[in-house]
DNA sequence: ATTAAATAATTGACTAAGTCAACTAATGAG
DNA sequence: CTCATTAGTTGACTTAGTCAATTATTTAAT
């Protein structure tokens, strides 16, 4: 297969997958979070996030609940730091996240509150439910095939461009 | 493979692919078009678009260059009609698209102008170039494997949810 | 330890994207 | 022909996201 044809193949796939993801986005629309907020929420849920050294001043001085690790998160999600800031602010305002003193060096860490964790669980449940609907009709063999194909795509594209 | 595991697999893939598409979006950022505009442009380029019966008034009465087919396009791209309207307005203002009387029934049709077509060609060239960079390191065999995997994903997911 | 240079965080003002609801025009049925 | 229905269109508004200027924080040099 010539590479030019593959490029068109990928474009076709992009159109398809964009549409599919659009459907899933509607799940998020139901929730009280924007797409960006949901992504941040997922990301915060993934791991506790020690801020690698630098920490917000206000957080320390005035015990504000808002924190750093902004740039790390921003990089992973490719959101502008300024915008991420607003999301984190909103989260702390909603009581979903807060600064806590970290266990070891006392460095503040931004983590989800219990309420934040609950919100995350809800959101994951909703998206899982919708994803499950996408694949409900697949037999075991087809499910395995899909999984395999997704892994292939990832492996082949990850190897390449990034 | 249990379906629950597959759901997680898909989520992982979503994260990966979203990041990848993010890279491609930067191509568009370079261009003078927004993401939505680019999508509309691609879509307009795909086929001439006979407006299935109904046609904008102003377009007829005052020979404004702006047209209908709004809802059809809006559906395919899942953009709100009102927003699509603005994009089309902008395009006609930029001289990229215009209303012409259709060949058969004289019904107005929204089409790209020469300048619009040129813009589309440029944009496609840019995105193709960036896509090509993604796969440049793949050998022929791997390219074929990727193409195959993309088709499998499409087939298996299209069969399912939509 | 002090301070200067460099980098990260934070904010407010601004721009652009997208939605909503009201309004206008076109169509089709009686 | 006219009325009901549907689509197209617009302006006002809300929310998302960016930018540039400011303020903290760190690092390294003295």
CSV table of C-alpha atoms (C1' of nucleotides) in Angstrom, one decimal:
chain,number,residue,atom,x,y,z
A,1,UNK,CA,0.0,0.0,0.0
A,2,UNK,CA,1.4,3.4,-1.0
A,3,UNK,CA,1.7,5.9,1.8
A,4,UNK,CA,-0.5,8.4,0.0
A,5,UNK,CA,-3.4,5.9,0.1
A,6,UNK,CA,-2.8,5.4,3.8
A,7,UNK,CA,-3.1,9.1,4.4
A,8,UNK,CA,-6.5,9.0,2.9
A,9,UNK,CA,-7.4,6.0,4.9
A,10,UNK,CA,-6.4,7.9,8.1
A,11,UNK,CA,-8.5,10.9,7.1
A,12,UNK,CA,-11.4,8.7,6.5
A,13,UNK,CA,-10.9,7.1,9.9
A,14,UNK,CA,-10.6,10.5,11.5
A,15,UNK,CA,-13.9,11.5,10.2
A,16,UNK,CA,-15.5,8.4,11.4
A,17,UNK,CA,-13.9,8.5,14.8
A,18,UNK,CA,-14.6,12.2,15.3
A,19,UNK,CA,-18.2,11.4,14.8
A,20,UNK,CA,-18.1,8.6,17.2
A,21,UNK,CA,-16.4,10.7,19.9
A,22,UNK,CA,-19.0,13.3,19.2
A,23,UNK,CA,-21.6,10.8,20.3
A,24,UNK,CA,-19.7,10.2,23.5
A,25,UNK,CA,-19.3,13.9,24.2
A,26,UNK,CA,-23.0,14.0,24.5
A,27,UNK,CA,-22.7,11.9,27.6
A,28,UNK,CA,-20.6,14.7,29.0
A,29,UNK,CA,-23.0,17.3,27.9
A,30,UNK,CA,-25.5,15.7,30.3
A,31,UNK,CA,-23.1,16.0,33.1
A,32,UNK,CA,-22.5,19.3,34.8
A,33,UNK,CA,-19.0,19.5,33.4
A,34,UNK,CA,-17.6,20.8,30.2
A,35,UNK,CA,-15.4,18.6,28.0
A,36,UNK,CA,-12.3,20.2,29.3
A,37,UNK,CA,-13.4,19.9,32.9
A,38,UNK,CA,-14.2,16.3,32.5
A,39,UNK,CA,-10.7,15.7,31.0
A,40,UNK,CA,-9.1,17.5,34.0
A,41,UNK,CA,-11.3,15.5,36.4
A,42,UNK,CA,-10.2,12.2,34.8
A,43,UNK,CA,-6.6,13.3,34.9
A,44,UNK,CA,-6.7,14.3,38.5
A,45,UNK,CA,-8.3,10.9,39.3
A,46,UNK,CA,-5.5,9.0,37.6
A,47,UNK,CA,-2.9,9.6,40.1
A,48,UNK,CA,-2.0,11.8,43.1
A,49,UNK,CA,-0.1,14.6,41.6
A,50,UNK,CA,3.0,15.8,43.5
A,51,UNK,CA,3.8,19.2,42.3
A,52,UNK,CA,7.4,18.8,41.3
A,53,UNK,CA,9.0,21.3,43.5
A,54,UNK,CA,7.1,24.6,42.8
A,55,UNK,CA,4.0,25.5,44.5
A,56,UNK,CA,1.5,28.3,44.4
A,57,UNK,CA,2.0,31.1,46.8
A,58,UNK,CA,-1.5,31.8,47.7
A,59,UNK,CA,-2.1,28.2,48.4
A,60,UNK,CA,0.6,28.3,51.0
A,61,UNK,CA,0.1,31.7,52.5
A,62,UNK,CA,-3.6,31.9,52.7
A,63,UNK,CA,-4.5,28.3,52.8
A,64,UNK,CA,-6.4,28.8,49.6
A,65,UNK,CA,-7.5,25.5,48.1
A,66,UNK,CA,-5.9,26.1,44.8
A,67,UNK,CA,-2.6,24.9,43.6
A,68,UNK,CA,0.2,24.3,41.3
A,69,UNK,CA,1.0,21.3,39.2
A,70,UNK,CA,-0.7,23.5,36.7
A,71,UNK,CA,1.9,23.3,34.1
A,72,UNK,CA,2.4,19.5,34.4
A,73,UNK,CA,-1.3,18.9,33.9
A,74,UNK,CA,-1.5,21.6,31.3
A,75,UNK,CA,1.2,19.8,29.3
A,76,UNK,CA,-0.5,16.4,29.5
A,77,UNK,CA,-3.9,17.7,28.5
A,78,UNK,CA,-2.5,20.5,26.3
A,79,UNK,CA,-4.7,23.1,27.9
A,80,UNK,CA,-3.3,26.6,28.3
A,81,UNK,CA,-2.1,27.1,31.9
A,82,UNK,CA,-4.3,30.1,32.3
A,83,UNK,CA,-7.3,28.1,31.3
A,84,UNK,CA,-6.4,25.2,33.5
A,85,UNK,CA,-6.2,27.6,36.3
A,86,UNK,CA,-9.7,28.6,35.9
A,87,UNK,CA,-10.9,25.0,35.8
A,88,UNK,CA,-9.0,24.2,39.0
A,89,UNK,CA,-10.4,27.2,40.6
A,90,UNK,CA,-13.8,26.2,39.7
A,91,UNK,CA,-13.2,22.7,41.0
A,92,UNK,CA,-12.0,24.0,44.4
A,93,UNK,CA,-14.9,26.4,44.5
A,94,UNK,CA,-17.2,23.4,43.9
A,95,UNK,CA,-15.4,21.5,46.6
A,96,UNK,CA,-14.2,18.8,44.2
A,97,UNK,CA,-10.5,19.4,44.7
A,98,UNK,CA,-8.2,20.9,47.3
A,99,UNK,CA,-4.7,21.4,48.4
A,100,UNK,CA,-3.4,19.2,51.1
A,101,UNK,CA,0.0,19.0,52.6
A,102,UNK,CA,1.8,16.1,51.1
A,103,UNK,CA,2.8,13.1,53.2
A,104,UNK,CA,6.6,13.3,53.0
A,105,UNK,CA,8.1,16.7,52.5
A,106,UNK,CA,5.1,18.7,53.4
A,107,UNK,CA,4.8,20.0,49.9
A,108,UNK,CA,1.3,20.8,49.0
A,109,UNK,CA,-0.5,18.5,46.6
A,110,UNK,CA,-3.6,19.0,44.7
A,111,UNK,CA,-6.0,16.1,45.2
A,112,UNK,CA,-9.7,15.3,44.7
A,113,UNK,CA,-11.9,15.6,47.7
A,114,UNK,CA,-14.3,12.8,48.6
A,115,UNK,CA,-16.9,14.7,46.7
A,116,UNK,CA,-14.6,15.1,43.8
A,117,UNK,CA,-13.9,11.4,43.8
A,118,UNK,CA,-17.6,10.7,43.9
A,119,UNK,CA,-18.1,13.0,40.9
A,120,UNK,CA,-15.4,11.2,39.1
A,121,UNK,CA,-17.0,7.8,39.8
A,122,UNK,CA,-20.3,9.1,38.4
A,123,UNK,CA,-18.7,10.5,35.3
A,124,UNK,CA,-16.8,7.3,34.6
A,125,UNK,CA,-19.9,5.3,35.1
A,126,UNK,CA,-21.8,7.4,32.6
A,127,UNK,CA,-19.1,7.2,30.0
A,128,UNK,CA,-18.6,3.5,30.6
A,129,UNK,CA,-22.2,2.9,30.1
A,130,UNK,CA,-22.3,4.7,26.8
A,131,UNK,CA,-19.1,3.0,25.6
A,132,UNK,CA,-20.7,-0.3,26.6
A,133,UNK,CA,-23.6,0.5,24.3
A,134,UNK,CA,-21.2,0.9,21.4
A,135,UNK,CA,-20.0,-2.7,21.8
A,136,UNK,CA,-22.9,-4.5,23.2
A,137,UNK,CA,-23.6,-6.3,20.0
A,138,UNK,CA,-20.2,-7.6,19.5
A,139,UNK,CA,-19.5,-11.3,20.1
A,140,UNK,CA,-16.5,-12.4,22.2
A,141,UNK,CA,-14.5,-13.0,19.1
A,142,UNK,CA,-15.3,-9.6,17.6
A,143,UNK,CA,-14.5,-7.9,20.9
A,144,UNK,CA,-11.1,-9.5,20.9
A,145,UNK,CA,-10.6,-8.5,17.4
A,146,UNK,CA,-11.5,-4.9,18.2
A,147,UNK,CA,-9.1,-4.8,21.1
A,148,UNK,CA,-6.4,-6.2,19.0
A,149,UNK,CA,-7.0,-3.7,16.2
A,150,UNK,CA,-7.0,-0.7,18.6
A,151,UNK,CA,-3.7,-1.9,20.0
A,152,UNK,CA,-2.2,-2.2,16.6
A,153,UNK,CA,-3.3,1.3,15.6
A,154,UNK,CA,-1.8,2.7,18.8
A,155,UNK,CA,1.4,0.8,18.4
A,156,UNK,CA,1.9,1.7,14.7
A,157,UNK,CA,1.1,5.4,15.1
A,158,UNK,CA,2.9,5.8,18.4
A,159,UNK,CA,6.0,4.4,16.9
A,160,UNK,CA,5.8,6.8,14.1
A,161,UNK,CA,5.1,10.4,14.8
A,162,UNK,CA,5.5,11.1,18.5
B,1,UNK,CA,-12.1,-10.7,26.4
B,2,UNK,CA,-14.8,-9.5,28.7
B,3,UNK,CA,-16.6,-6.4,27.5
B,4,UNK,CA,-15.6,-4.4,30.6
B,5,UNK,CA,-12.0,-4.8,29.7
B,6,UNK,CA,-12.7,-3.7,26.2
B,7,UNK,CA,-14.4,-0.5,27.4
B,8,UNK,CA,-11.2,0.4,29.2
B,9,UNK,CA,-9.3,-0.4,26.1
B,10,UNK,CA,-11.4,2.0,24.1
B,11,UNK,CA,-11.0,4.7,26.7
B,12,UNK,CA,-7.2,4.2,26.5
B,13,UNK,CA,-7.4,4.5,22.8
B,14,UNK,CA,-9.6,7.6,23.0
B,15,UNK,CA,-6.9,9.3,25.1
B,16,UNK,CA,-4.3,8.3,22.7
B,17,UNK,CA,-6.2,9.3,19.6
B,18,UNK,CA,-7.4,12.5,21.1
B,19,UNK,CA,-3.8,13.5,21.7
B,20,UNK,CA,-2.9,12.6,18.2
B,21,UNK,CA,-5.7,14.5,16.7
B,22,UNK,CA,-4.6,17.4,18.8
B,23,UNK,CA,-1.4,17.4,17.0
B,24,UNK,CA,-3.1,17.5,13.7
B,25,UNK,CA,-5.3,20.4,14.9
B,26,UNK,CA,-2.2,22.5,15.2
B,27,UNK,CA,-1.9,22.2,11.4
B,28,UNK,CA,-5.3,23.9,11.2
B,29,UNK,CA,-4.2,26.5,13.8
B,30,UNK,CA,-1.6,27.6,11.3
B,31,UNK,CA,-4.2,28.1,8.7
B,32,UNK,CA,-6.6,31.1,8.8
B,33,UNK,CA,-9.5,28.8,9.6
B,34,UNK,CA,-10.9,27.5,12.8
B,35,UNK,CA,-11.5,23.8,13.3
B,36,UNK,CA,-15.2,24.2,12.6
B,37,UNK,CA,-14.5,26.3,9.5
B,38,UNK,CA,-12.1,23.7,8.2
B,39,UNK,CA,-14.6,21.0,8.7
B,40,UNK,CA,-17.2,22.9,6.8
B,41,UNK,CA,-14.7,23.6,4.0
B,42,UNK,CA,-13.9,20.0,3.7
B,43,UNK,CA,-17.5,19.1,3.6
B,44,UNK,CA,-18.4,21.6,1.0
B,45,UNK,CA,-15.6,20.3,-1.1
B,46,UNK,CA,-16.8,16.8,-0.9
B,47,UNK,CA,-19.8,17.2,-3.1
B,48,UNK,CA,-21.9,19.8,-4.7
B,49,UNK,CA,-24.8,20.3,-2.4
B,50,UNK,CA,-28.2,20.6,-3.9
B,51,UNK,CA,-30.5,22.1,-1.3
B,52,UNK,CA,-33.3,19.6,-1.2
B,53,UNK,CA,-36.1,21.9,-2.1
B,54,UNK,CA,-36.0,24.7,0.4
B,55,UNK,CA,-33.9,27.7,-0.1
B,56,UNK,CA,-33.0,30.9,1.7
B,57,UNK,CA,-35.1,33.9,0.9
B,58,UNK,CA,-32.5,36.6,1.0
B,59,UNK,CA,-30.4,34.5,-1.3
B,60,UNK,CA,-33.1,34.6,-3.9
B,61,UNK,CA,-34.5,38.0,-3.4
B,62,UNK,CA,-31.4,40.1,-3.1
B,63,UNK,CA,-28.9,37.8,-4.8
B,64,UNK,CA,-27.1,37.5,-1.6
B,65,UNK,CA,-24.4,34.9,-1.8
B,66,UNK,CA,-25.6,32.9,1.1
B,67,UNK,CA,-27.7,29.9,1.1
B,68,UNK,CA,-29.5,27.0,2.5
B,69,UNK,CA,-28.6,23.4,2.8
B,70,UNK,CA,-27.8,24.7,6.2
B,71,UNK,CA,-29.6,22.0,8.0
B,72,UNK,CA,-28.3,19.2,5.9
B,73,UNK,CA,-24.7,20.3,6.5
B,74,UNK,CA,-25.4,21.0,10.1
B,75,UNK,CA,-26.6,17.5,10.6
B,76,UNK,CA,-23.6,15.9,9.0
B,77,UNK,CA,-21.2,18.0,11.0
B,78,UNK,CA,-23.3,18.2,14.1
B,79,UNK,CA,-22.9,22.0,14.2
B,80,UNK,CA,-25.8,24.1,15.3
B,81,UNK,CA,-27.6,25.7,12.3
B,82,UNK,CA,-27.2,29.1,13.7
B,83,UNK,CA,-23.5,28.6,14.0
B,84,UNK,CA,-23.1,27.0,10.6
B,85,UNK,CA,-24.9,30.1,9.2
B,86,UNK,CA,-22.2,32.3,10.6
B,87,UNK,CA,-19.5,30.1,9.1
B,88,UNK,CA,-21.2,30.2,5.7
B,89,UNK,CA,-21.6,33.9,6.0
B,90,UNK,CA,-18.0,34.3,6.8
B,91,UNK,CA,-17.0,32.1,3.8
B,92,UNK,CA,-19.1,34.1,1.4
B,93,UNK,CA,-17.7,37.3,2.9
B,94,UNK,CA,-14.3,35.9,2.2
B,95,UNK,CA,-15.3,35.0,-1.3
B,96,UNK,CA,-14.8,31.3,-0.7
B,97,UNK,CA,-18.4,30.2,-1.4
B,98,UNK,CA,-21.4,31.5,-3.1
B,99,UNK,CA,-24.9,30.7,-4.3
B,100,UNK,CA,-25.3,29.8,-7.9
B,101,UNK,CA,-28.4,28.7,-9.8
B,102,UNK,CA,-28.4,25.0,-10.1
B,103,UNK,CA,-28.1,23.4,-13.5
B,104,UNK,CA,-31.5,21.6,-13.6
B,105,UNK,CA,-34.3,23.1,-11.8
B,106,UNK,CA,-32.7,26.5,-11.2
B,107,UNK,CA,-32.7,25.9,-7.5
B,108,UNK,CA,-29.9,27.8,-5.9
B,109,UNK,CA,-26.9,25.7,-4.8
B,110,UNK,CA,-24.2,26.6,-2.4
B,111,UNK,CA,-20.8,26.0,-3.9
B,112,UNK,CA,-17.2,26.9,-3.5
B,113,UNK,CA,-15.8,29.6,-5.6
B,114,UNK,CA,-12.5,29.1,-7.4
B,115,UNK,CA,-10.9,30.8,-4.5
B,116,UNK,CA,-12.7,28.5,-2.1
B,117,UNK,CA,-11.4,25.5,-4.0
B,118,UNK,CA,-7.9,26.8,-3.9
B,119,UNK,CA,-8.2,27.3,-0.1
B,120,UNK,CA,-9.4,23.8,0.2
B,121,UNK,CA,-6.6,22.4,-1.8
B,122,UNK,CA,-4.1,24.3,0.4
B,123,UNK,CA,-5.7,23.1,3.5
B,124,UNK,CA,-5.8,19.5,2.3
B,125,UNK,CA,-2.2,19.7,1.3
B,126,UNK,CA,-1.2,20.9,4.7
B,127,UNK,CA,-3.1,18.2,6.6
B,128,UNK,CA,-1.9,15.6,4.3
B,129,UNK,CA,1.7,16.7,4.8
B,130,UNK,CA,1.3,16.4,8.5
B,131,UNK,CA,-0.4,13.1,8.3
B,132,UNK,CA,2.3,11.8,6.1
B,133,UNK,CA,4.8,12.8,8.8
B,134,UNK,CA,3.0,10.5,11.2
B,135,UNK,CA,3.5,7.5,9.0
B,136,UNK,CA,6.8,8.3,7.3
B,137,UNK,CA,8.7,5.7,9.3
B,138,UNK,CA,6.4,2.8,8.6
B,139,UNK,CA,7.5,0.2,6.2
B,140,UNK,CA,5.2,-1.1,3.5
B,141,UNK,CA,4.2,-4.0,5.6
B,142,UNK,CA,3.4,-1.9,8.6
B,143,UNK,CA,1.5,0.6,6.5
B,144,UNK,CA,-0.7,-2.2,5.2
B,145,UNK,CA,-1.2,-3.5,8.8
B,146,UNK,CA,-2.2,0.0,9.9
B,147,UNK,CA,-4.7,0.4,7.1
B,148,UNK,CA,-6.1,-3.0,7.9
B,149,UNK,CA,-6.4,-2.2,11.6
B,150,UNK,CA,-8.2,1.1,10.9
B,151,UNK,CA,-10.7,-0.7,8.7
B,152,UNK,CA,-11.3,-3.3,11.4
B,153,UNK,CA,-11.9,-0.7,14.0
B,154,UNK,CA,-14.3,1.1,11.8
B,155,UNK,CA,-16.2,-2.0,10.7
B,156,UNK,CA,-16.5,-3.3,14.3
B,157,UNK,CA,-17.6,0.0,15.8
B,158,UNK,CA,-19.9,1.0,13.0
B,159,UNK,CA,-21.7,-2.3,13.1
B,160,UNK,CA,-22.3,-1.7,16.8
B,161,UNK,CA,-23.5,1.6,18.0
B,162,UNK,CA,-24.7,3.6,15.1
C,1,DA,C1',22.5,34.2,53.8
C,2,DT,C1',21.4,37.8,50.2
C,3,DT,C1',20.3,38.9,46.0
C,4,DA,C1',19.9,38.8,41.0
C,5,DA,C1',18.3,36.2,37.1
C,6,DA,C1',15.2,33.0,35.4
C,7,DT,C1',11.1,30.4,35.3
C,8,DA,C1',6.5,29.2,36.8
C,9,DA,C1',2.0,30.6,38.6
C,10,DT,C1',-1.8,33.7,38.6
C,11,DT,C1',-4.9,37.2,37.4
C,12,DG,C1',-7.8,40.3,34.6
C,13,DA,C1',-9.0,42.0,30.3
C,14,DC,C1',-10.1,40.5,26.0
C,15,DT,C1',-11.4,37.6,21.7
C,16,DA,C1',-13.6,34.0,19.7
C,17,DA,C1',-16.8,30.1,19.8
C,18,DG,C1',-21.1,28.5,20.3
C,19,DT,C1',-26.1,28.6,21.9
C,20,DC,C1',-30.7,30.3,22.4
C,21,DA,C1',-34.9,32.2,21.4
C,22,DA,C1',-37.4,35.1,18.6
C,23,DC,C1',-38.5,36.2,14.0
C,24,DT,C1',-39.0,35.6,8.9
C,25,DA,C1',-39.6,33.0,4.8
C,26,DA,C1',-40.9,29.0,2.2
C,27,DT,C1',-43.5,24.9,1.6
C,28,DG,C1',-47.4,21.7,1.4
C,29,DA,C1',-52.1,20.3,2.7
C,30,DG,C1',-56.8,21.4,2.6
D,1,DC,C1',-55.7,31.0,-1.2
D,2,DT,C1',-54.6,30.7,3.4
D,3,DC,C1',-53.2,28.5,7.2
D,4,DA,C1',-50.3,25.4,9.6
D,5,DT,C1',-45.7,23.5,9.6
D,6,DT,C1',-41.1,23.5,9.0
D,7,DA,C1',-36.7,25.5,7.7
D,8,DG,C1',-33.7,29.6,7.5
D,9,DT,C1',-31.9,33.6,9.6
D,10,DT,C1',-30.6,37.0,12.8
D,11,DG,C1',-29.1,39.4,17.1
D,12,DA,C1',-28.4,39.1,21.8
D,13,DC,C1',-26.2,36.4,25.0
D,14,DT,C1',-23.2,32.8,27.4
D,15,DT,C1',-19.3,30.2,27.8
D,16,DA,C1',-14.7,28.8,26.3
D,17,DG,C1',-10.2,29.9,25.6
D,18,DT,C1',-6.2,33.3,24.8
D,19,DC,C1',-2.9,36.9,25.8
D,20,DA,C1',-0.1,39.9,28.2
D,21,DA,C1',1.1,41.8,32.4
D,22,DT,C1',2.0,40.8,37.3
D,23,DT,C1',3.5,38.4,41.1
D,24,DA,C1',5.7,34.3,43.3
D,25,DT,C1',9.3,30.9,43.5
D,26,DT,C1',13.4,28.8,42.6
D,27,DT,C1',18.3,28.5,41.3
D,28,DA,C1',22.7,29.9,41.3
D,29,DA,C1',26.2,33.3,42.2
D,30,DT,C1',28.4,35.9,45.5
